[in-house]
C-alpha positions as YAML, in Angstrom:
chain: A
units: angstrom
residues:
- id: 1
  name: MET
  ca: [-19.96, -49.83, 33.09]
- id: 2
  name: LYS
  ca: [-16.24, -50.19, 32.24]
- id: 3
  name: ARG
  ca: [-17.12, -51.77, 28.88]
- id: 4
  name: ILE
  ca: [-19.45, -48.87, 28.00]
- id: 5
  name: VAL
  ca: [-16.78, -46.30, 28.88]
- id: 6
  name: ALA
  ca: [-14.11, -48.26, 26.98]
- id: 7
  name: ALA
  ca: [-16.41, -48.60, 23.95]
- id: 8
  name: GLY
  ca: [-17.11, -44.88, 24.08]
- id: 9
  name: ILE
  ca: [-13.41, -44.07, 24.19]
- id: 10
  name: LEU
  ca: [-12.72, -46.41, 21.27]
- id: 11
  name: ALA
  ca: [-15.56, -44.87, 19.26]
- id: 12
  name: LEU
  ca: [-14.29, -41.35, 20.01]
- id: 13
  name: THR
  ca: [-10.72, -42.34, 19.07]
- id: 14
  name: ALA
  ca: [-11.93, -43.89, 15.81]
- id: 15
  name: ALA
  ca: [-14.02, -40.81, 15.00]
- id: 16
  name: GLN
  ca: [-11.04, -38.51, 15.67]
- id: 17
  name: SER
  ca: [-8.84, -40.70, 13.47]
- id: 18
  name: ILE
  ca: [-11.35, -40.57, 10.61]
- id: 19
  name: SER
  ca: [-11.76, -36.83, 11.07]
- id: 20
  name: ALA
  ca: [-7.98, -36.30, 11.00]
- id: 21
  name: GLN
  ca: [-7.68, -38.41, 7.84]
- id: 22
  name: GLU
  ca: [-10.46, -36.45, 6.13]
- id: 23
  name: GLY
  ca: [-8.76, -33.19, 7.04]
- id: 24
  name: SER
  ca: [-5.48, -34.32, 5.49]
- id: 25
  name: GLY
  ca: [-6.98, -35.53, 2.24]
- id: 26
  name: GLY
  ca: [-7.72, -39.03, 3.51]
- id: 27
  name: ASP
  ca: [-4.16, -40.28, 3.74]
- id: 28
  name: MET
  ca: [-2.30, -41.04, 6.95]
- id: 29
  name: GLN
  ca: [0.81, -38.88, 7.06]
- id: 30
  name: THR
  ca: [3.63, -38.90, 9.54]
- id: 31
  name: PRO
  ca: [4.10, -35.44, 11.02]
- id: 32
  name: ALA
  ca: [7.18, -33.71, 9.65]
- id: 33
  name: VAL
  ca: [9.22, -30.83, 10.99]
- id: 34
  name: ILE
  ca: [9.02, -27.80, 8.71]
- id: 35
  name: ASP
  ca: [11.00, -24.60, 8.65]
- id: 36
  name: GLN
  ca: [12.34, -22.07, 6.16]
- id: 37
  name: SER
  ca: [14.86, -24.56, 4.78]
- id: 38
  name: ASN
  ca: [12.23, -27.02, 3.53]
- id: 39
  name: ALA
  ca: [9.04, -24.95, 3.18]
- id: 40
  name: GLU
  ca: [7.67, -23.74, -0.15]
- id: 41
  name: HIS
  ca: [9.23, -20.30, -0.69]
- id: 42
  name: TYR
  ca: [7.96, -17.34, -2.71]
- id: 43
  name: VAL
  ca: [8.94, -13.71, -3.23]
- id: 44
  name: TRP
  ca: [6.36, -10.92, -3.09]
- id: 45
  name: GLY
  ca: [6.73, -7.25, -3.88]
- id: 46
  name: GLY
  ca: [9.98, -8.13, -5.64]
- id: 47
  name: VAL
  ca: [12.02, -8.12, -2.40]
- id: 48
  name: ASN
  ca: [10.03, -9.71, 0.45]
- id: 49
  name: ASP
  ca: [10.05, -13.42, 1.30]
- id: 50
  name: GLY
  ca: [7.30, -15.83, 2.29]
- id: 51
  name: TRP
  ca: [7.41, -19.49, 3.32]
- id: 52
  name: HIS
  ca: [4.30, -21.70, 3.38]
- id: 53
  name: LEU
  ca: [4.67, -23.52, 6.69]
- id: 54
  name: LEU
  ca: [1.15, -24.98, 6.42]
- id: 55
  name: LYS
  ca: [-0.86, -24.86, 3.22]
- id: 56
  name: ARG
  ca: [-4.24, -26.57, 3.62]
- id: 57
  name: PRO
  ca: [-7.67, -25.89, 2.13]
- id: 58
  name: ASP
  ca: [-8.92, -24.77, 5.57]
- id: 59
  name: LEU
  ca: [-5.85, -23.11, 7.11]
- id: 60
  name: SER
  ca: [-2.69, -21.30, 6.00]
- id: 61
  name: ILE
  ca: [0.37, -20.42, 8.06]
- id: 62
  name: ILE
  ca: [3.02, -18.33, 6.35]
- id: 63
  name: ARG
  ca: [6.28, -16.98, 7.70]
- id: 64
  name: GLU
  ca: [7.20, -13.69, 6.06]
- id: 65
  name: ARG
  ca: [10.23, -11.42, 6.03]
- id: 66
  name: MET
  ca: [9.64, -7.81, 4.98]
- id: 67
  name: VAL
  ca: [12.52, -5.52, 4.10]
- id: 68
  name: PRO
  ca: [12.92, -2.05, 5.66]
- id: 69
  name: GLY
  ca: [10.49, 0.32, 3.95]
- id: 70
  name: GLY
  ca: [8.51, -2.62, 2.53]
- id: 71
  name: ALA
  ca: [4.73, -2.56, 2.32]
- id: 72
  name: GLU
  ca: [1.92, -4.52, 0.81]
- id: 73
  name: VAL
  ca: [-0.94, -3.01, -1.19]
- id: 74
  name: PRO
  ca: [-3.97, -2.02, 0.93]
- id: 75
  name: HIS
  ca: [-6.53, -4.81, 0.72]
- id: 76
  name: SER
  ca: [-9.21, -6.78, 2.52]
- id: 77
  name: HIS
  ca: [-10.39, -10.38, 2.37]
- id: 78
  name: ALA
  ca: [-13.95, -11.50, 1.69]
- id: 79
  name: LYS
  ca: [-13.81, -14.58, 3.95]
- id: 80
  name: SER
  ca: [-10.36, -14.94, 5.43]
- id: 81
  name: ARG
  ca: [-9.67, -14.00, 9.05]
- id: 82
  name: GLN
  ca: [-5.98, -13.36, 9.68]
- id: 83
  name: PHE
  ca: [-3.69, -13.25, 12.68]
- id: 84
  name: PHE
  ca: [-0.29, -11.54, 12.39]
- id: 85
  name: GLN
  ca: [2.32, -12.59, 15.00]
- id: 86
  name: VAL
  ca: [5.61, -10.67, 14.98]
- id: 87
  name: LEU
  ca: [8.70, -12.83, 15.57]
- id: 88
  name: ALA
  ca: [11.42, -10.19, 15.17]
- id: 89
  name: GLY
  ca: [11.39, -6.47, 14.49]
- id: 90
  name: VAL
  ca: [8.39, -4.14, 14.36]
- id: 91
  name: LEU
  ca: [5.44, -4.46, 11.97]
- id: 92
  name: SER
  ca: [3.00, -1.63, 11.31]
- id: 93
  name: ILE
  ca: [-0.51, -2.46, 10.14]
- id: 94
  name: ARG
  ca: [-2.74, 0.31, 8.92]
- id: 95
  name: THR
  ca: [-6.52, 0.00, 8.96]
- id: 96
  name: GLU
  ca: [-9.17, 2.65, 8.35]
- id: 97
  name: ALA
  ca: [-9.44, 3.05, 12.13]
- id: 98
  name: ALA
  ca: [-5.82, 3.04, 13.28]
- id: 99
  name: MET
  ca: [-2.11, 2.58, 12.67]
- id: 100
  name: LEU
  ca: [-1.05, -0.40, 14.78]
- id: 101
  name: THR
  ca: [2.53, -0.99, 15.89]
- id: 102
  name: ILE
  ca: [3.20, -4.66, 16.63]
- id: 103
  name: LYS
  ca: [6.48, -5.62, 18.30]
- id: 104
  name: ALA
  ca: [8.17, -9.02, 18.63]
- id: 105
  name: GLY
  ca: [6.00, -11.29, 20.75]
- id: 106
  name: GLN
  ca: [2.80, -9.37, 19.93]
- id: 107
  name: GLY
  ca: [0.05, -10.10, 17.43]
- id: 108
  name: VAL
  ca: [-3.14, -8.70, 15.99]
- id: 109
  name: GLU
  ca: [-6.27, -10.20, 14.43]
- id: 110
  name: ILE
  ca: [-7.70, -8.76, 11.21]
- id: 111
  name: ALA
  ca: [-11.32, -9.73, 10.57]
- id: 112
  name: PRO
  ca: [-12.76, -10.40, 7.10]
- id: 113
  name: SER
  ca: [-13.65, -7.24, 5.13]
- id: 114
  name: VAL
  ca: [-11.28, -5.00, 7.16]
- id: 115
  name: LEU
  ca: [-9.11, -2.92, 4.83]
- id: 116
  name: HIS
  ca: [-5.50, -3.28, 5.98]
- id: 117
  name: GLN
  ca: [-1.91, -2.78, 4.91]
- id: 118
  name: ALA
  ca: [1.14, -4.37, 6.54]
- id: 119
  name: MET
  ca: [4.32, -2.32, 6.33]
- id: 120
  name: ASN
  ca: [7.81, -2.08, 7.75]
- id: 121
  name: ARG
  ca: [8.48, 1.53, 8.75]
- id: 122
  name: THR
  ca: [11.82, 0.71, 10.41]
- id: 123
  name: ALA
  ca: [15.45, 0.37, 9.27]
- id: 124
  name: GLU
  ca: [15.54, -3.37, 10.12]
- id: 125
  name: PRO
  ca: [13.78, -6.35, 8.49]
- id: 126
  name: VAL
  ca: [10.65, -7.61, 10.24]
- id: 127
  name: GLU
  ca: [9.73, -11.29, 10.48]
- id: 128
  name: PHE
  ca: [6.23, -12.45, 11.26]
- id: 129
  name: LEU
  ca: [3.70, -15.25, 10.90]
- id: 130
  name: VAL
  ca: [0.42, -14.80, 9.06]
- id: 131
  name: VAL
  ca: [-2.24, -17.33, 10.03]
- id: 132
  name: SER
  ca: [-5.25, -17.26, 7.70]
- id: 133
  name: MET
  ca: [-8.51, -19.18, 8.01]
- id: 134
  name: PRO
  ca: [-9.56, -19.98, 5.39]
- id: 135
  name: PRO
  ca: [-6.42, -19.28, 3.34]
- id: 136
  name: SER
  ca: [-6.25, -15.73, 2.01]
- id: 137
  name: HIS
  ca: [-4.76, -16.45, -1.42]
- id: 138
  name: GLY
  ca: [-7.51, -15.90, -3.99]
- id: 139
  name: ASP
  ca: [-9.61, -14.07, -1.37]
- id: 140
  name: ARG
  ca: [-7.90, -10.69, -1.71]
- id: 141
  name: ILE
  ca: [-9.76, -7.51, -2.64]
- id: 142
  name: GLU
  ca: [-7.43, -4.57, -3.32]
- id: 143
  name: GLY
  ca: [-8.63, -1.21, -2.05]
- id: 144
  name: ALA
  ca: [-7.60, 2.27, -1.02]
- id: 145
  name: PHE
  ca: [-7.84, 4.17, 2.23]
- id: 146
  name: ALA
  ca: [-10.31, 7.06, 2.30]
- id: 147
  name: ALA
  ca: [-7.72, 9.48, 3.71]
- id: 148
  name: PRO
  ca: [-3.92, 9.66, 3.44]
- id: 149
  name: LEU
  ca: [-1.87, 8.40, 6.38]
- id: 150
  name: GLY
  ca: [-1.63, 11.04, 9.10]
- id: 151
  name: SER
  ca: [-4.50, 13.19, 7.87]
- id: 152
  name: SER
  ca: [-7.61, 13.75, 9.91]
- id: 153
  name: THR
  ca: [-11.05, 13.10, 8.52]
- id: 154
  name: PRO
  ca: [-13.97, 15.45, 9.20]
...
């Protein structure tokens, strides 16, 4: 009985190892600590910063800093599901259904096809993580809200 259990554990460990290798492109990599100092950096909207903390074909994790008054263009994603986690400051996310206010320590999930717009409506920068599965780059569909912010619809 012990041999069967041990063989099962070895088989499971081997399968997990193969699966992990396939997920990382087939090569064995030593985990590395990543932060804003060594992550791939980009600027969006001319003034906002993004850092690719994890950039894989199946998953993206980006740390972003949005300036006061900053906003992205309203858009949705065909396949990507996103989770926004605020690290510092206050992030507003508009959808067709609501204006969400997300404070440090809070997060919100945005499902595929939901029109949304992240914005900073405060006088301080906001820092947040955007987790996308699959990655959202190349999956973006720009759009427009049916009614202006603050108006009521019939």
